[in-house]
Amino acid sequence: MDHQADTNRTDLMTITRFVLNEQSKYPESRGDFTILLSHIVLGCKFVCSAVNKAGLAKLIGLAGETNVQGEEQKKLDVLSNEVFVKALISSGRTCLLVSEEVEEAIFVPSSHRGKYIVVFDPLDGSSNIDCGVSIGTIFGIYMVKNEAEVSLEDALQPGNQMLAAGYCMYGSSCTFVLSTENGVNGFTLDPSLGEFILTHPNIKIPSKGKIYSVNEGNARNWDEPTTKYVQMCKFPQDGSPPKSLRYIGSMVADIHRTLLYGGIFMYPADAKSPNGKLRLLYEVFPMSYLMEQAGGQAFTGKQRV
């Protein structure tokens, strides 16, 4: 019986095997992209472990204090940023990094330089850690135009130039969702193996959803079209049942639910934040990329994101 269980486990599609299979479709590929993704996955595993210990660290008085070696315990978002910056640079496949946690773009030293640009939010929704709500890492990957002359402009490409995007959600399980221009696939971390296993192949967003997701606390600042749309979700005029409101306040978790169950997630501009609050480069572009790859749409309210 144990032997049978072991045999079944060999049939599992790990994320490493999945990415190698994708790479084999391109005979000219040198494996650089695969190496980069493996370093992103490694960073996610590390952060997942740190997130799982965060609540306990706070309870026993570690967070923000000094440990026995005299080192200060870093806040989780700062730690996550350092993990990803180190993982991406050490891959030897990146030339420019843009992080939500760092004011300036990070130019990779020439000794470790490659052809990819990674834009990322190392720990989105970190204010939710203390109440156990799902949080996550968001990333998008671009190709540099000229490896010999890397400039800030290379990171400011439109979202439709993105080569790949994904997120890792740290919740009741650790879920890694990825698209490399060929649909969207979801992987779940098996703690006993230390590997991400393909659990959600070829995710397609349902064509009709019953959920709308928005922070209604901002309603008095919305413009008229947004107010009318949300009113229509609650009081449909065509006889259909009203939509259900689900809002977690952690973008990764709200988008993940929308991908699987359908519906709409919105963070509209309002009188208080006329340009909205979501960051275009490392939140909106990657999530819009995933949404479109899963058969959905992403709008600014006036045009395609």
PDB file of C-alpha atoms in Angstrom:
ATOM      1  CA  MET A   1       0.000   0.000   0.000  1.00  0.00           C
ATOM      2  CA  ASP A   2       2.867   2.345   0.850  1.00  0.00           C
ATOM      3  CA  HIS A   3       4.513   1.379  -2.420  1.00  0.00           C
ATOM      4  CA  GLN A   4       1.311   2.289  -4.280  1.00  0.00           C
ATOM      5  CA  ALA A   5       1.222   5.716  -2.589  1.00  0.00           C
ATOM      6  CA  ASP A   6       4.848   6.330  -3.607  1.00  0.00           C
ATOM      7  CA  THR A   7       4.062   5.335  -7.193  1.00  0.00           C
ATOM      8  CA  ASN A   8       1.196   7.831  -7.314  1.00  0.00           C
ATOM      9  CA  ARG A   9       3.479  10.583  -6.050  1.00  0.00           C
ATOM     10  CA  THR A  10       5.856  10.105  -9.006  1.00  0.00           C
ATOM     11  CA  ASP A  11       2.987  11.103 -11.320  1.00  0.00           C
ATOM     12  CA  LEU A  12       2.747  14.559  -9.720  1.00  0.00           C
ATOM     13  CA  MET A  13       3.533  17.514 -11.979  1.00  0.00           C
ATOM     14  CA  THR A  14       5.933  19.735 -10.055  1.00  0.00           C
ATOM     15  CA  ILE A  15       6.421  23.358 -11.066  1.00  0.00           C
ATOM     16  CA  THR A  16      10.025  22.559 -12.078  1.00  0.00           C
ATOM     17  CA  ARG A  17       8.873  19.801 -14.429  1.00  0.00           C
ATOM     18  CA  PHE A  18       6.066  21.992 -15.762  1.00  0.00           C
ATOM     19  CA  VAL A  19       8.422  24.881 -16.600  1.00  0.00           C
ATOM     20  CA  LEU A  20      10.933  22.486 -18.226  1.00  0.00           C
ATOM     21  CA  ASN A  21       8.095  21.038 -20.354  1.00  0.00           C
ATOM     22  CA  GLU A  22       7.156  24.579 -21.438  1.00  0.00           C
ATOM     23  CA  GLN A  23      10.818  25.312 -22.242  1.00  0.00           C
ATOM     24  CA  SER A  24      11.074  22.198 -24.437  1.00  0.00           C
ATOM     25  CA  LYS A  25       8.506  23.750 -26.823  1.00  0.00           C
ATOM     26  CA  TYR A  26      11.160  26.314 -27.787  1.00  0.00           C
ATOM     27  CA  PRO A  27      14.240  24.486 -29.155  1.00  0.00           C
ATOM     28  CA  GLU A  28      16.221  27.762 -29.275  1.00  0.00           C
ATOM     29  CA  SER A  29      15.736  28.299 -25.508  1.00  0.00           C
ATOM     30  CA  ARG A  30      18.895  28.293 -23.370  1.00  0.00           C
ATOM     31  CA  GLY A  31      17.056  27.776 -20.075  1.00  0.00           C
ATOM     32  CA  ASP A  32      17.605  31.323 -18.746  1.00  0.00           C
ATOM     33  CA  PHE A  33      13.904  31.888 -18.144  1.00  0.00           C
ATOM     34  CA  THR A  34      13.595  28.535 -16.339  1.00  0.00           C
ATOM     35  CA  ILE A  35      16.480  29.449 -14.019  1.00  0.00           C
ATOM     36  CA  LEU A  36      14.914  32.844 -13.274  1.00  0.00           C
ATOM     37  CA  LEU A  37      11.546  31.270 -12.418  1.00  0.00           C
ATOM     38  CA  SER A  38      13.205  28.685 -10.156  1.00  0.00           C
ATOM     39  CA  HIS A  39      14.774  31.530  -8.156  1.00  0.00           C
ATOM     40  CA  ILE A  40      11.387  33.285  -7.851  1.00  0.00           C
ATOM     41  CA  VAL A  41       9.864  29.996  -6.620  1.00  0.00           C
ATOM     42  CA  LEU A  42      12.681  29.610  -4.078  1.00  0.00           C
ATOM     43  CA  GLY A  43      12.013  33.143  -2.786  1.00  0.00           C
ATOM     44  CA  CYS A  44       8.315  32.302  -2.410  1.00  0.00           C
ATOM     45  CA  LYS A  45       9.097  29.153  -0.392  1.00  0.00           C
ATOM     46  CA  PHE A  46      11.302  31.172   1.946  1.00  0.00           C
ATOM     47  CA  VAL A  47       8.688  33.893   2.439  1.00  0.00           C
ATOM     48  CA  CYS A  48       5.960  31.271   2.962  1.00  0.00           C
ATOM     49  CA  SER A  49       8.009  29.780   5.799  1.00  0.00           C
ATOM     50  CA  ALA A  50       8.607  33.240   7.328  1.00  0.00           C
ATOM     51  CA  VAL A  51       4.889  34.153   7.077  1.00  0.00           C
ATOM     52  CA  ASN A  52       3.907  30.921   8.833  1.00  0.00           C
ATOM     53  CA  LYS A  53       6.183  31.800  11.753  1.00  0.00           C
ATOM     54  CA  ALA A  54       5.232  35.496  11.903  1.00  0.00           C
ATOM     55  CA  GLY A  55       2.248  35.166  14.235  1.00  0.00           C
ATOM     56  CA  LEU A  56       4.220  33.048  16.687  1.00  0.00           C
ATOM     57  CA  ALA A  57       7.204  35.428  16.526  1.00  0.00           C
ATOM     58  CA  LYS A  58       4.913  38.282  17.513  1.00  0.00           C
ATOM     59  CA  LEU A  59       3.236  36.311  20.301  1.00  0.00           C
ATOM     60  CA  ILE A  60       6.563  35.427  21.933  1.00  0.00           C
ATOM     61  CA  GLY A  61       7.914  38.936  21.512  1.00  0.00           C
ATOM     62  CA  LEU A  62      10.427  38.537  18.672  1.00  0.00           C
ATOM     63  CA  ALA A  63       9.177  40.854  15.944  1.00  0.00           C
ATOM     64  CA  GLY A  64      10.888  44.238  15.923  1.00  0.00           C
ATOM     65  CA  GLU A  65      13.211  43.272  18.787  1.00  0.00           C
ATOM     66  CA  THR A  66      16.833  42.157  18.963  1.00  0.00           C
ATOM     67  CA  ASN A  67      17.815  38.485  18.969  1.00  0.00           C
ATOM     68  CA  VAL A  68      20.565  36.835  21.005  1.00  0.00           C
ATOM     69  CA  GLN A  69      23.184  37.622  18.359  1.00  0.00           C
ATOM     70  CA  GLY A  70      22.297  41.303  18.647  1.00  0.00           C
ATOM     71  CA  GLU A  71      20.541  41.293  15.246  1.00  0.00           C
ATOM     72  CA  GLU A  72      17.244  43.106  14.935  1.00  0.00           C
ATOM     73  CA  GLN A  73      14.288  40.956  13.885  1.00  0.00           C
ATOM     74  CA  LYS A  74      13.238  42.425  10.553  1.00  0.00           C
ATOM     75  CA  LYS A  75       9.641  43.243   9.707  1.00  0.00           C
ATOM     76  CA  LEU A  76       8.208  40.669   7.324  1.00  0.00           C
ATOM     77  CA  ASP A  77       7.785  43.007   4.336  1.00  0.00           C
ATOM     78  CA  VAL A  78      11.401  44.197   4.639  1.00  0.00           C
ATOM     79  CA  LEU A  79      12.626  40.613   4.998  1.00  0.00           C
ATOM     80  CA  SER A  80      10.566  39.489   1.981  1.00  0.00           C
ATOM     81  CA  ASN A  81      12.029  42.280  -0.129  1.00  0.00           C
ATOM     82  CA  GLU A  82      15.588  41.292   0.784  1.00  0.00           C
ATOM     83  CA  VAL A  83      14.863  37.636   0.022  1.00  0.00           C
ATOM     84  CA  PHE A  84      13.555  38.403  -3.474  1.00  0.00           C
ATOM     85  CA  VAL A  85      16.248  40.943  -4.326  1.00  0.00           C
ATOM     86  CA  LYS A  86      18.967  38.433  -3.354  1.00  0.00           C
ATOM     87  CA  ALA A  87      17.235  35.527  -5.117  1.00  0.00           C
ATOM     88  CA  LEU A  88      16.748  37.510  -8.341  1.00  0.00           C
ATOM     89  CA  ILE A  89      20.285  38.919  -8.436  1.00  0.00           C
ATOM     90  CA  SER A  90      21.876  35.541  -7.629  1.00  0.00           C
ATOM     91  CA  SER A  91      19.978  33.935 -10.524  1.00  0.00           C
ATOM     92  CA  GLY A  92      22.365  35.767 -12.861  1.00  0.00           C
ATOM     93  CA  ARG A  93      19.455  36.309 -15.262  1.00  0.00           C
ATOM     94  CA  THR A  94      18.205  39.800 -14.296  1.00  0.00           C
ATOM     95  CA  CYS A  95      19.486  43.275 -15.092  1.00  0.00           C
ATOM     96  CA  LEU A  96      16.923  45.563 -13.436  1.00  0.00           C
ATOM     97  CA  LEU A  97      14.585  45.103 -10.447  1.00  0.00           C
ATOM     98  CA  VAL A  98      11.696  47.316  -9.357  1.00  0.00           C
ATOM     99  CA  SER A  99      10.255  46.628  -5.897  1.00  0.00           C
ATOM    100  CA  GLU A 100       7.331  48.171  -4.041  1.00  0.00           C
ATOM    101  CA  GLU A 101       9.573  48.338  -0.970  1.00  0.00           C
ATOM    102  CA  VAL A 102      12.418  50.319  -2.587  1.00  0.00           C
ATOM    103  CA  GLU A 103      12.178  53.923  -3.768  1.00  0.00           C
ATOM    104  CA  GLU A 104      14.695  53.565  -6.631  1.00  0.00           C
ATOM    105  CA  ALA A 105      15.078  50.839  -9.241  1.00  0.00           C
ATOM    106  CA  ILE A 106      17.872  48.327  -8.526  1.00  0.00           C
ATOM    107  CA  PHE A 107      20.458  47.917 -11.281  1.00  0.00           C
ATOM    108  CA  VAL A 108      22.052  44.463 -11.079  1.00  0.00           C
ATOM    109  CA  PRO A 109      25.897  44.453 -10.990  1.00  0.00           C
ATOM    110  CA  SER A 110      27.383  43.604 -14.401  1.00  0.00           C
ATOM    111  CA  SER A 111      28.975  40.401 -12.997  1.00  0.00           C
ATOM    112  CA  HIS A 112      25.478  38.977 -12.349  1.00  0.00           C
ATOM    113  CA  ARG A 113      23.613  40.630 -15.196  1.00  0.00           C
ATOM    114  CA  GLY A 114      21.128  38.905 -17.512  1.00  0.00           C
ATOM    115  CA  LYS A 115      18.401  39.992 -19.916  1.00  0.00           C
ATOM    116  CA  TYR A 116      15.269  40.035 -17.734  1.00  0.00           C
ATOM    117  CA  ILE A 117      13.590  42.807 -15.738  1.00  0.00           C
ATOM    118  CA  VAL A 118      11.450  41.817 -12.749  1.00  0.00           C
ATOM    119  CA  VAL A 119       8.869  44.157 -11.213  1.00  0.00           C
ATOM    120  CA  PHE A 120       7.392  42.921  -7.940  1.00  0.00           C
ATOM    121  CA  ASP A 121       5.536  43.594  -4.716  1.00  0.00           C
ATOM    122  CA  PRO A 122       7.328  41.284  -2.248  1.00  0.00           C
ATOM    123  CA  LEU A 123       4.492  41.165   0.296  1.00  0.00           C
ATOM    124  CA  ASP A 124       1.163  42.625  -0.766  1.00  0.00           C
ATOM    125  CA  GLY A 125      -1.396  43.051   2.027  1.00  0.00           C
ATOM    126  CA  SER A 126       1.199  42.806   4.822  1.00  0.00           C
ATOM    127  CA  SER A 127      -1.032  44.889   7.130  1.00  0.00           C
ATOM    128  CA  ASN A 128      -3.280  41.788   7.286  1.00  0.00           C
ATOM    129  CA  ILE A 129      -0.634  39.493   8.823  1.00  0.00           C
ATOM    130  CA  ASP A 130      -1.802  39.928  12.407  1.00  0.00           C
ATOM    131  CA  CYS A 131      -5.348  38.753  11.680  1.00  0.00           C
ATOM    132  CA  GLY A 132      -4.319  35.727   9.611  1.00  0.00           C
ATOM    133  CA  VAL A 133      -5.750  36.939   6.292  1.00  0.00           C
ATOM    134  CA  SER A 134      -4.089  35.664   3.092  1.00  0.00           C
ATOM    135  CA  ILE A 135      -1.283  37.852   1.743  1.00  0.00           C
ATOM    136  CA  GLY A 136       1.009  37.367  -1.243  1.00  0.00           C
ATOM    137  CA  THR A 137       3.840  38.214  -3.609  1.00  0.00           C
ATOM    138  CA  ILE A 138       3.082  39.667  -7.071  1.00  0.00           C
ATOM    139  CA  PHE A 139       5.581  39.742  -9.958  1.00  0.00           C
ATOM    140  CA  GLY A 140       5.889  40.531 -13.655  1.00  0.00           C
ATOM    141  CA  ILE A 141       8.782  39.829 -16.049  1.00  0.00           C
ATOM    142  CA  TYR A 142       9.968  41.929 -19.003  1.00  0.00           C
ATOM    143  CA  MET A 143      12.871  41.537 -21.424  1.00  0.00           C
ATOM    144  CA  VAL A 144      15.483  44.315 -21.655  1.00  0.00           C
ATOM    145  CA  LYS A 145      15.737  46.011 -25.054  1.00  0.00           C
ATOM    146  CA  ASN A 146      19.531  46.253 -25.090  1.00  0.00           C
ATOM    147  CA  GLU A 147      21.607  44.228 -22.605  1.00  0.00           C
ATOM    148  CA  ALA A 148      24.602  46.524 -23.128  1.00  0.00           C
ATOM    149  CA  GLU A 149      22.649  49.654 -22.168  1.00  0.00           C
ATOM    150  CA  VAL A 150      20.163  49.017 -19.372  1.00  0.00           C
ATOM    151  CA  SER A 151      18.148  52.089 -18.423  1.00  0.00           C
ATOM    152  CA  LEU A 152      15.163  52.934 -16.230  1.00  0.00           C
ATOM    153  CA  GLU A 153      13.042  53.209 -19.396  1.00  0.00           C
ATOM    154  CA  ASP A 154      13.372  49.418 -19.795  1.00  0.00           C
ATOM    155  CA  ALA A 155      11.232  48.949 -16.669  1.00  0.00           C
ATOM    156  CA  LEU A 156       8.559  51.384 -17.897  1.00  0.00           C
ATOM    157  CA  GLN A 157       7.250  49.225 -20.744  1.00  0.00           C
ATOM    158  CA  PRO A 158       3.486  48.849 -21.247  1.00  0.00           C
ATOM    159  CA  GLY A 159       1.821  45.824 -19.710  1.00  0.00           C
ATOM    160  CA  ASN A 160       1.286  44.125 -23.078  1.00  0.00           C
ATOM    161  CA  GLN A 161       5.089  43.735 -23.378  1.00  0.00           C
ATOM    162  CA  MET A 162       5.210  41.513 -20.284  1.00  0.00           C
ATOM    163  CA  LEU A 163       6.591  38.000 -20.903  1.00  0.00           C
ATOM    164  CA  ALA A 164       5.193  36.381 -17.768  1.00  0.00           C
ATOM    165  CA  ALA A 165       3.415  37.258 -14.545  1.00  0.00           C
ATOM    166  CA  GLY A 166       2.267  35.537 -11.398  1.00  0.00           C
ATOM    167  CA  TYR A 167       1.607  35.669  -7.710  1.00  0.00           C
ATOM    168  CA  CYS A 168       2.187  33.488  -4.679  1.00  0.00           C
ATOM    169  CA  MET A 169      -0.540  33.506  -2.036  1.00  0.00           C
ATOM    170  CA  TYR A 170       0.311  32.650   1.562  1.00  0.00           C
ATOM    171  CA  GLY A 171      -2.896  31.485   3.211  1.00  0.00           C
ATOM    172  CA  SER A 172      -4.434  28.209   4.391  1.00  0.00           C
ATOM    173  CA  SER A 173      -2.156  26.718   1.754  1.00  0.00           C
ATOM    174  CA  CYS A 174       0.666  28.266  -0.259  1.00  0.00           C
ATOM    175  CA  THR A 175      -0.489  28.730  -3.865  1.00  0.00           C
ATOM    176  CA  PHE A 176       1.673  29.817  -6.822  1.00  0.00           C
ATOM    177  CA  VAL A 177      -0.220  31.044  -9.908  1.00  0.00           C
ATOM    178  CA  LEU A 178       1.760  31.580 -13.113  1.00  0.00           C
ATOM    179  CA  SER A 179       1.271  32.531 -16.746  1.00  0.00           C
ATOM    180  CA  THR A 180       3.953  32.511 -19.428  1.00  0.00           C
ATOM    181  CA  GLU A 181       1.724  33.681 -22.346  1.00  0.00           C
ATOM    182  CA  ASN A 182       0.197  30.214 -22.551  1.00  0.00           C
ATOM    183  CA  GLY A 183      -2.772  30.179 -20.171  1.00  0.00           C
ATOM    184  CA  VAL A 184      -2.778  30.299 -16.362  1.00  0.00           C
ATOM    185  CA  ASN A 185      -1.757  27.437 -14.073  1.00  0.00           C
ATOM    186  CA  GLY A 186      -1.937  27.124 -10.292  1.00  0.00           C
ATOM    187  CA  PHE A 187       0.421  25.136  -8.065  1.00  0.00           C
ATOM    188  CA  THR A 188       0.096  24.289  -4.358  1.00  0.00           C
ATOM    189  CA  LEU A 189       3.068  23.783  -2.043  1.00  0.00           C
ATOM    190  CA  ASP A 190       3.269  20.260  -0.655  1.00  0.00           C
ATOM    191  CA  PRO A 191       5.097  20.788   2.659  1.00  0.00           C
ATOM    192  CA  SER A 192       6.133  17.124   2.886  1.00  0.00           C
ATOM    193  CA  LEU A 193       7.942  17.360  -0.483  1.00  0.00           C
ATOM    194  CA  GLY A 194       8.921  21.028  -0.357  1.00  0.00           C
ATOM    195  CA  GLU A 195       7.630  21.244  -3.944  1.00  0.00           C
ATOM    196  CA  PHE A 196       4.871  23.152  -5.719  1.00  0.00           C
ATOM    197  CA  ILE A 197       2.480  20.648  -7.343  1.00  0.00           C
ATOM    198  CA  LEU A 198       0.149  21.461 -10.266  1.00  0.00           C
ATOM    199  CA  THR A 199      -3.338  21.521  -8.709  1.00  0.00           C
ATOM    200  CA  HIS A 200      -5.183  24.051 -10.936  1.00  0.00           C
ATOM    201  CA  PRO A 201      -4.247  23.349 -14.577  1.00  0.00           C
ATOM    202  CA  ASN A 202      -5.369  25.819 -17.260  1.00  0.00           C
ATOM    203  CA  ILE A 203      -7.431  28.150 -15.057  1.00  0.00           C
ATOM    204  CA  LYS A 204     -10.311  29.789 -16.939  1.00  0.00           C
ATOM    205  CA  ILE A 205     -12.359  32.484 -15.241  1.00  0.00           C
ATOM    206  CA  PRO A 206     -16.109  31.630 -15.328  1.00  0.00           C
ATOM    207  CA  SER A 207     -17.859  33.666 -18.041  1.00  0.00           C
ATOM    208  CA  LYS A 208     -20.522  34.779 -15.556  1.00  0.00           C
ATOM    209  CA  GLY A 209     -19.822  35.497 -11.916  1.00  0.00           C
ATOM    210  CA  LYS A 210     -22.083  36.085  -8.916  1.00  0.00           C
ATOM    211  CA  ILE A 211     -19.593  38.129  -6.871  1.00  0.00           C
ATOM    212  CA  TYR A 212     -18.570  41.787  -6.848  1.00  0.00           C
ATOM    213  CA  SER A 213     -15.575  42.862  -4.780  1.00  0.00           C
ATOM    214  CA  VAL A 214     -14.969  46.487  -3.803  1.00  0.00           C
ATOM    215  CA  ASN A 215     -14.326  48.551  -0.666  1.00  0.00           C
ATOM    216  CA  GLU A 216     -17.768  50.070  -0.135  1.00  0.00           C
ATOM    217  CA  GLY A 217     -16.366  52.225   2.648  1.00  0.00           C
ATOM    218  CA  ASN A 218     -15.161  54.555  -0.145  1.00  0.00           C
ATOM    219  CA  ALA A 219     -18.627  54.773  -1.762  1.00  0.00           C
ATOM    220  CA  ARG A 220     -19.280  58.417  -0.939  1.00  0.00           C
ATOM    221  CA  ASN A 221     -16.139  59.415  -2.907  1.00  0.00           C
ATOM    222  CA  TRP A 222     -16.950  57.408  -6.072  1.00  0.00           C
ATOM    223  CA  ASP A 223     -17.919  58.942  -9.391  1.00  0.00           C
ATOM    224  CA  GLU A 224     -21.437  58.458 -10.734  1.00  0.00           C
ATOM    225  CA  PRO A 225     -20.793  55.515 -13.138  1.00  0.00           C
ATOM    226  CA  THR A 226     -19.082  53.486 -10.359  1.00  0.00           C
ATOM    227  CA  THR A 227     -21.914  54.240  -7.924  1.00  0.00           C
ATOM    228  CA  LYS A 228     -24.511  53.221 -10.531  1.00  0.00           C
ATOM    229  CA  TYR A 229     -22.678  49.974 -11.371  1.00  0.00           C
ATOM    230  CA  VAL A 230     -22.421  48.868  -7.717  1.00  0.00           C
ATOM    231  CA  GLN A 231     -26.076  49.796  -7.188  1.00  0.00           C
ATOM    232  CA  MET A 232     -26.940  47.596 -10.187  1.00  0.00           C
ATOM    233  CA  CYS A 233     -24.985  44.689  -8.624  1.00  0.00           C
ATOM    234  CA  LYS A 234     -27.109  45.003  -5.479  1.00  0.00           C
ATOM    235  CA  PHE A 235     -30.457  45.868  -7.082  1.00  0.00           C
ATOM    236  CA  PRO A 236     -30.519  44.375 -10.622  1.00  0.00           C
ATOM    237  CA  GLN A 237     -33.296  45.711 -12.835  1.00  0.00           C
ATOM    238  CA  ASP A 238     -33.500  42.663 -15.121  1.00  0.00           C
ATOM    239  CA  GLY A 239     -34.971  40.267 -12.544  1.00  0.00           C
ATOM    240  CA  SER A 240     -31.673  38.421 -11.970  1.00  0.00           C
ATOM    241  CA  PRO A 241     -30.562  37.733  -8.355  1.00  0.00           C
ATOM    242  CA  PRO A 242     -28.303  40.339  -6.720  1.00  0.00           C
ATOM    243  CA  LYS A 243     -24.561  39.718  -6.711  1.00  0.00           C
ATOM    244  CA  SER A 244     -22.821  38.796  -3.441  1.00  0.00           C
ATOM    245  CA  LEU A 245     -20.239  41.173  -1.953  1.00  0.00           C
ATOM    246  CA  ARG A 246     -16.873  39.632  -1.025  1.00  0.00           C
ATOM    247  CA  TYR A 247     -13.976  41.955  -0.157  1.00  0.00           C
ATOM    248  CA  ILE A 248     -10.869  40.719   1.646  1.00  0.00           C
ATOM    249  CA  GLY A 249      -8.702  43.826   1.265  1.00  0.00           C
ATOM    250  CA  SER A 250      -5.689  41.780   0.175  1.00  0.00           C
ATOM    251  CA  MET A 251      -5.374  42.097  -3.617  1.00  0.00           C
ATOM    252  CA  VAL A 252      -3.805  38.660  -4.149  1.00  0.00           C
ATOM    253  CA  ALA A 253      -6.621  36.916  -2.254  1.00  0.00           C
ATOM    254  CA  ASP A 254      -9.377  38.958  -3.961  1.00  0.00           C
ATOM    255  CA  ILE A 255      -7.924  38.297  -7.442  1.00  0.00           C
ATOM    256  CA  HIS A 256      -7.408  34.595  -6.674  1.00  0.00           C
ATOM    257  CA  ARG A 257     -11.058  34.201  -5.711  1.00  0.00           C
ATOM    258  CA  THR A 258     -12.147  36.138  -8.813  1.00  0.00           C
ATOM    259  CA  LEU A 259     -10.050  33.889 -11.099  1.00  0.00           C
ATOM    260  CA  LEU A 260     -11.589  30.740  -9.619  1.00  0.00           C
ATOM    261  CA  TYR A 261     -15.179  31.832  -8.950  1.00  0.00           C
ATOM    262  CA  GLY A 262     -15.689  34.660 -11.459  1.00  0.00           C
ATOM    263  CA  GLY A 263     -17.199  38.088 -10.903  1.00  0.00           C
ATOM    264  CA  ILE A 264     -15.466  41.464 -10.696  1.00  0.00           C
ATOM    265  CA  PHE A 265     -12.769  42.977  -8.470  1.00  0.00           C
ATOM    266  CA  MET A 266     -12.539  46.794  -8.471  1.00  0.00           C
ATOM    267  CA  TYR A 267     -10.439  49.443  -6.806  1.00  0.00           C
ATOM    268  CA  PRO A 268     -11.843  52.535  -8.517  1.00  0.00           C
ATOM    269  CA  ALA A 269     -10.372  56.030  -8.468  1.00  0.00           C
ATOM    270  CA  ASP A 270     -12.356  58.392  -6.266  1.00  0.00           C
ATOM    271  CA  ALA A 271     -12.358  61.989  -5.027  1.00  0.00           C
ATOM    272  CA  LYS A 272      -9.766  61.076  -2.394  1.00  0.00           C
ATOM    273  CA  SER A 273      -7.457  59.142  -4.774  1.00  0.00           C
ATOM    274  CA  PRO A 274      -8.126  60.493  -8.305  1.00  0.00           C
ATOM    275  CA  ASN A 275      -5.599  58.061  -9.858  1.00  0.00           C
ATOM    276  CA  GLY A 276      -6.682  55.087  -7.758  1.00  0.00           C
ATOM    277  CA  LYS A 277      -4.464  53.384  -5.190  1.00  0.00           C
ATOM    278  CA  LEU A 278      -3.231  50.256  -6.964  1.00  0.00           C
ATOM    279  CA  ARG A 279       0.299  50.488  -8.394  1.00  0.00           C
ATOM    280  CA  LEU A 280       0.298  50.092 -12.150  1.00  0.00           C
ATOM    281  CA  LEU A 281       3.695  48.463 -12.689  1.00  0.00           C
ATOM    282  CA  TYR A 282       3.874  45.679 -10.113  1.00  0.00           C
ATOM    283  CA  GLU A 283       0.220  45.172  -9.123  1.00  0.00           C
ATOM    284  CA  VAL A 284      -2.146  46.154 -11.946  1.00  0.00           C
ATOM    285  CA  PHE A 285      -0.058  44.997 -14.953  1.00  0.00           C
ATOM    286  CA  PRO A 286       0.745  41.483 -13.628  1.00  0.00           C
ATOM    287  CA  MET A 287      -2.810  40.861 -12.384  1.00  0.00           C
ATOM    288  CA  SER A 288      -4.319  42.184 -15.637  1.00  0.00           C
ATOM    289  CA  TYR A 289      -1.980  39.900 -17.606  1.00  0.00           C
ATOM    290  CA  LEU A 290      -3.185  36.881 -15.593  1.00  0.00           C
ATOM    291  CA  MET A 291      -6.827  37.927 -15.880  1.00  0.00           C
ATOM    292  CA  GLU A 292      -6.622  38.197 -19.687  1.00  0.00           C
ATOM    293  CA  GLN A 293      -4.691  34.918 -19.991  1.00  0.00           C
ATOM    294  CA  ALA A 294      -7.513  33.257 -18.020  1.00  0.00           C
ATOM    295  CA  GLY A 295     -10.103  34.647 -20.464  1.00  0.00           C
ATOM    296  CA  GLY A 296     -11.145  37.677 -18.416  1.00  0.00           C
ATOM    297  CA  GLN A 297     -10.741  41.421 -18.930  1.00  0.00           C
ATOM    298  CA  ALA A 298      -9.031  44.300 -17.133  1.00  0.00           C
ATOM    299  CA  PHE A 299     -10.103  47.937 -17.491  1.00  0.00           C
ATOM    300  CA  THR A 300      -9.077  51.303 -16.109  1.00  0.00           C
ATOM    301  CA  GLY A 301     -12.732  52.337 -16.329  1.00  0.00           C
ATOM    302  CA  LYS A 302     -12.134  53.956 -19.727  1.00  0.00           C
ATOM    303  CA  GLN A 303      -9.806  51.566 -21.589  1.00  0.00           C
ATOM    304  CA  ARG A 304      -7.963  48.243 -21.479  1.00  0.00           C
ATOM    305  CA  VAL A 305      -5.301  48.332 -18.735  1.00  0.00           C
TER     306      VAL A 305
END
